[in-house]
PDB file of C-alpha atoms in Angstrom:
ATOM      1  CA  ASP A   1     -83.698 -10.152 -69.211  1.00 79.00           C
ATOM      2  CA  GLU A   2     -80.229  -9.276 -67.972  1.00 92.00           C
ATOM      3  CA  CYS A   3     -77.462 -11.301 -66.331  1.00 92.00           C
ATOM      4  CA  TYR A   4     -77.659 -11.281 -62.530  1.00 91.00           C
ATOM      5  CA  ILE A   5     -73.853 -10.971 -62.288  1.00 90.00           C
ATOM      6  CA  CYS A   6     -72.772  -8.545 -65.050  1.00 93.00           C
ATOM      7  CA  TYR A   7     -76.142  -6.962 -65.939  1.00 93.00           C
ATOM      8  CA  GLY A   8     -75.471  -7.610 -69.641  1.00 93.00           C
ATOM      9  CA  GLY A   9     -77.908  -9.036 -72.145  1.00 91.00           C
ATOM     10  CA  GLY A  10     -77.498 -11.723 -74.768  1.00 91.00           C
ATOM     11  CA  GLU A  11     -77.856 -15.473 -74.471  1.00 91.00           C
ATOM     12  CA  LEU A  12     -78.847 -16.193 -70.870  1.00 93.00           C
ATOM     13  CA  VAL A  13     -79.682 -19.290 -68.845  1.00 94.00           C
ATOM     14  CA  LEU A  14     -82.829 -18.848 -66.754  1.00 94.00           C
ATOM     15  CA  CYS A  15     -83.186 -20.401 -63.319  1.00 93.00           C
ATOM     16  CA  ASP A  16     -86.272 -22.600 -62.911  1.00 93.00           C
ATOM     17  CA  HIS A  17     -86.633 -21.635 -59.233  1.00 92.00           C
ATOM     18  CA  CYS A  18     -86.197 -17.852 -59.247  1.00 92.00           C
ATOM     19  CA  PRO A  19     -86.330 -14.958 -61.730  1.00 93.00           C
ATOM     20  CA  LYS A  20     -82.525 -14.726 -62.107  1.00 93.00           C
ATOM     21  CA  ALA A  21     -80.712 -15.192 -65.424  1.00 93.00           C
ATOM     22  CA  PHE A  22     -76.987 -15.780 -66.085  1.00 93.00           C
ATOM     23  CA  HIS A  23     -74.474 -15.958 -68.906  1.00 93.00           C
ATOM     24  CA  THR A  24     -72.830 -19.378 -68.798  1.00 92.00           C
ATOM     25  CA  ILE A  25     -69.454 -17.728 -68.089  1.00 91.00           C
ATOM     26  CA  CYS A  26     -70.843 -15.481 -65.328  1.00 90.00           C
ATOM     27  CA  HIS A  27     -72.499 -18.245 -63.289  1.00 89.00           C
ATOM     28  CA  ILE A  28     -70.487 -19.538 -60.300  1.00 83.00           C
ATOM     29  CA  PRO A  29     -69.312 -22.174 -60.996  1.00 83.00           C
ATOM     30  CA  GLN A  30     -69.063 -21.428 -64.712  1.00 87.00           C
ATOM     31  CA  LEU A  31     -71.417 -23.519 -66.831  1.00 89.00           C
ATOM     32  CA  LEU A  32     -69.603 -25.430 -69.554  1.00 89.00           C
ATOM     33  CA  GLU A  33     -72.842 -26.102 -71.417  1.00 89.00           C
ATOM     34  CA  ILE A  34     -76.496 -25.104 -71.273  1.00 89.00           C
ATOM     35  CA  PRO A  35     -78.136 -27.258 -68.561  1.00 88.00           C
ATOM     36  CA  GLN A  36     -80.877 -29.639 -69.655  1.00 89.00           C
ATOM     37  CA  GLY A  37     -84.132 -30.091 -67.753  1.00 90.00           C
ATOM     38  CA  GLU A  38     -84.916 -28.350 -64.489  1.00 91.00           C
ATOM     39  CA  TRP A  39     -82.006 -26.191 -63.315  1.00 91.00           C
ATOM     40  CA  ARG A  40     -81.149 -24.263 -60.112  1.00 90.00           C
ATOM     41  CA  CYS A  41     -78.813 -21.284 -60.224  1.00 90.00           C
ATOM     42  CA  CYS A  42     -75.951 -20.841 -57.749  1.00 84.00           C
ATOM     43  CA  GLU A  43     -78.123 -18.620 -55.554  1.00 83.00           C
ATOM     44  CA  CYS A  44     -80.955 -21.165 -55.325  1.00 87.00           C
ATOM     45  CA  SER A  45     -78.499 -24.060 -54.875  1.00 83.00           C
ATOM     46  CA  ALA A  46     -76.919 -22.250 -51.930  1.00 78.00           C
ATOM     47  CA  LEU A  47     -80.199 -22.571 -50.047  1.00 77.00           C
ATOM     48  CA  LEU A  48     -79.812 -26.368 -50.131  1.00 78.00           C
ATOM     49  CA  TYR A  49     -76.434 -26.367 -48.383  1.00 73.00           C
ATOM     50  CA  LYS A  50     -76.519 -27.145 -44.678  1.00 75.00           C
ATOM     51  CA  LYS A  51     -72.911 -26.139 -43.977  1.00 76.00           C
ATOM     52  CA  LYS A  52     -70.955 -23.143 -45.142  1.00 78.00           C
ATOM     53  CA  GLN A  53     -68.200 -23.792 -47.664  1.00 76.00           C
ATOM     54  CA  ARG A  54     -64.782 -22.168 -47.961  1.00 78.00           C
ATOM     55  CA  CYS A  55     -64.465 -19.589 -50.733  1.00 77.00           C
ATOM     56  CA  GLY A  56     -61.466 -21.348 -52.296  1.00 77.00           C
ATOM     57  CA  LYS A  57     -59.780 -18.108 -53.359  1.00 78.00           C
ATOM     58  CA  CYS A  58     -58.566 -16.237 -50.281  1.00 85.00           C
ATOM     59  CA  ILE A  59     -55.052 -16.507 -48.838  1.00 88.00           C
ATOM     60  CA  GLU A  60     -56.276 -18.757 -46.030  1.00 87.00           C
ATOM     61  CA  CYS A  61     -57.909 -21.237 -48.449  1.00 85.00           C
ATOM     62  CA  THR A  62     -54.753 -21.503 -50.561  1.00 86.00           C
ATOM     63  CA  GLN A  63     -52.366 -22.228 -47.667  1.00 86.00           C
ATOM     64  CA  VAL A  64     -50.921 -25.668 -47.090  1.00 89.00           C
ATOM     65  CA  ASP A  65     -51.355 -27.209 -43.634  1.00 90.00           C
ATOM     66  CA  CYS A  66     -48.603 -25.980 -41.285  1.00 91.00           C
ATOM     67  CA  GLY A  67     -48.110 -29.371 -39.621  1.00 90.00           C
ATOM     68  CA  GLU A  68     -47.459 -27.747 -36.242  1.00 91.00           C
ATOM     69  CA  CYS A  69     -50.795 -26.558 -34.791  1.00 91.00           C
ATOM     70  CA  THR A  70     -53.147 -28.795 -32.770  1.00 90.00           C
ATOM     71  CA  PRO A  71     -55.552 -29.433 -35.688  1.00 90.00           C
ATOM     72  CA  CYS A  72     -52.648 -30.386 -38.002  1.00 91.00           C
ATOM     73  CA  LEU A  73     -51.016 -32.653 -35.447  1.00 91.00           C
ATOM     74  CA  SER A  74     -54.283 -34.591 -35.141  1.00 91.00           C
ATOM     75  CA  MET A  75     -54.475 -35.158 -38.939  1.00 91.00           C
ATOM     76  CA  LYS A  76     -53.616 -38.613 -40.239  1.00 89.00           C
ATOM     77  CA  LYS A  77     -51.203 -37.165 -42.792  1.00 89.00           C
ATOM     78  CA  PHE A  78     -49.183 -35.847 -39.831  1.00 90.00           C
ATOM     79  CA  GLU A  79     -49.512 -39.209 -38.017  1.00 90.00           C
ATOM     80  CA  GLY A  80     -52.397 -38.069 -35.803  1.00 88.00           C
ATOM     81  CA  ASN A  81     -55.613 -39.962 -35.055  1.00 89.00           C
ATOM     82  CA  GLY A  82     -57.804 -37.747 -37.295  1.00 83.00           C
ATOM     83  CA  LYS A  83     -60.420 -37.127 -34.596  1.00 83.00           C
ATOM     84  CA  TYR A  84     -59.979 -33.358 -34.062  1.00 81.00           C
ATOM     85  CA  GLY A  85     -61.773 -32.542 -37.334  1.00 79.00           C
ATOM     86  CA  LYS A  86     -60.815 -28.863 -37.557  1.00 84.00           C
ATOM     87  CA  PRO A  87     -58.716 -27.237 -40.297  1.00 85.00           C
ATOM     88  CA  CYS A  88     -55.217 -25.894 -39.791  1.00 89.00           C
ATOM     89  CA  ILE A  89     -55.336 -22.609 -37.862  1.00 89.00           C
ATOM     90  CA  PHE A  90     -53.827 -20.875 -40.909  1.00 89.00           C
ATOM     91  CA  LYS A  91     -56.541 -22.235 -43.273  1.00 87.00           C
ATOM     92  CA  ARG A  92     -59.627 -20.726 -41.644  1.00 85.00           C
ATOM     93  CA  CYS A  93     -61.486 -18.925 -44.430  1.00 86.00           C
ATOM     94  CA  LYS A  94     -62.826 -15.466 -43.600  1.00 84.00           C
ATOM     95  CA  TYR A  95     -65.317 -15.585 -46.479  1.00 81.00           C
ATOM     96  CA  MET A  96     -67.333 -18.725 -45.715  1.00 79.00           C
ATOM     97  CA  ARG A  97     -70.550 -18.998 -47.730  1.00 74.00           C
ATOM     98  CA  TYR A  98     -73.351 -21.416 -48.424  1.00 68.00           C
ATOM     99  CA  ALA A  99     -72.640 -21.522 -52.160  1.00 63.00           C
ATOM    100  CA  ALA A 100     -70.014 -23.999 -53.286  1.00 56.00           C
ATOM    101  CA  PRO A 101     -66.667 -22.551 -54.362  1.00 54.00           C
ATOM    102  CA  GLU A 102     -66.043 -22.171 -58.086  1.00 52.00           C
ATOM    103  CA  HIS A 103     -62.992 -24.398 -57.691  1.00 48.00           C
ATOM    104  CA  MET A 104     -60.499 -25.207 -55.010  1.00 43.00           C
ATOM    105  CA  PRO A 105     -56.945 -24.119 -55.773  1.00 42.00           C
ATOM    106  CA  GLN A 106     -54.489 -26.683 -57.128  1.00 42.00           C
ATOM    107  CA  VAL A 107     -51.351 -24.793 -56.104  1.00 38.00           C
ATOM    108  CA  ALA A 108     -50.663 -23.293 -52.699  1.00 39.00           C
ATOM    109  CA  LYS A 109     -47.777 -21.339 -51.215  1.00 40.00           C
ATOM    110  CA  LYS A 110     -45.782 -22.963 -48.461  1.00 43.00           C
ATOM    111  CA  ARG A 111     -45.836 -21.115 -45.124  1.00 43.00           C
ATOM    112  CA  LYS A 112     -42.619 -19.534 -43.982  1.00 45.00           C
ATOM    113  CA  SER A 113     -41.135 -21.054 -40.856  1.00 46.00           C
ATOM    114  CA  ARG A 114     -39.617 -18.907 -38.167  1.00 48.00           C
ATOM    115  CA  ASN A 115     -36.239 -19.354 -36.543  1.00 50.00           C
ATOM    116  CA  GLU A 116     -35.514 -18.828 -32.835  1.00 52.00           C
ATOM    117  CA  GLU A 117     -35.294 -15.027 -33.250  1.00 51.00           C
ATOM    118  CA  GLY A 118     -38.707 -14.945 -34.929  1.00 50.00           C
ATOM    119  CA  ARG A 119     -37.340 -14.156 -38.397  1.00 50.00           C
ATOM    120  CA  ALA A 120     -38.889 -15.728 -41.465  1.00 46.00           C
ATOM    121  CA  VAL A 121     -36.811 -18.534 -42.960  1.00 45.00           C
ATOM    122  CA  ALA A 122     -37.027 -19.814 -46.542  1.00 43.00           C
ATOM    123  CA  GLY A 123     -38.908 -18.171 -49.369  1.00 41.00           C
ATOM    124  CA  SER A 124     -42.393 -19.075 -50.470  1.00 38.00           C
ATOM    125  CA  LYS A 125     -42.256 -22.155 -52.634  1.00 38.00           C
ATOM    126  CA  LYS A 126     -45.110 -23.520 -54.694  1.00 38.00           C
ATOM    127  CA  GLN A 127     -46.177 -27.009 -53.874  1.00 38.00           C
ATOM    128  CA  GLN A 128     -48.566 -29.274 -55.760  1.00 37.00           C
ATOM    129  CA  LEU A 129     -51.435 -30.499 -53.591  1.00 37.00           C
TER     130      LEU A 129
END
């Protein structure tokens, strides 16, 4: 057998629902230990998802909410009613997938605001989510 991700051999975890095998560090999300009992790999688990998930790694996923677009203004954290239900227009992931993201980012860059002439103001600052 060889790893489905890196094609290497060695100690592999075998999926109980398909012929794929993975190293614990190659599987997405990474496996911290060998799973016990019946186990589904990331590929087989993706078939169970009804909605696509954000990738969690692209620029759009790591942005903070702008606080100015219609979706943001409807969010409760921006004193909206929370009924719009869409993400910030700057957070729309281009790489949506049925598999869950490995992890969602903990740190995001703040969007630059624009002054009246359309020039960027303020540098990119890191902000804890």
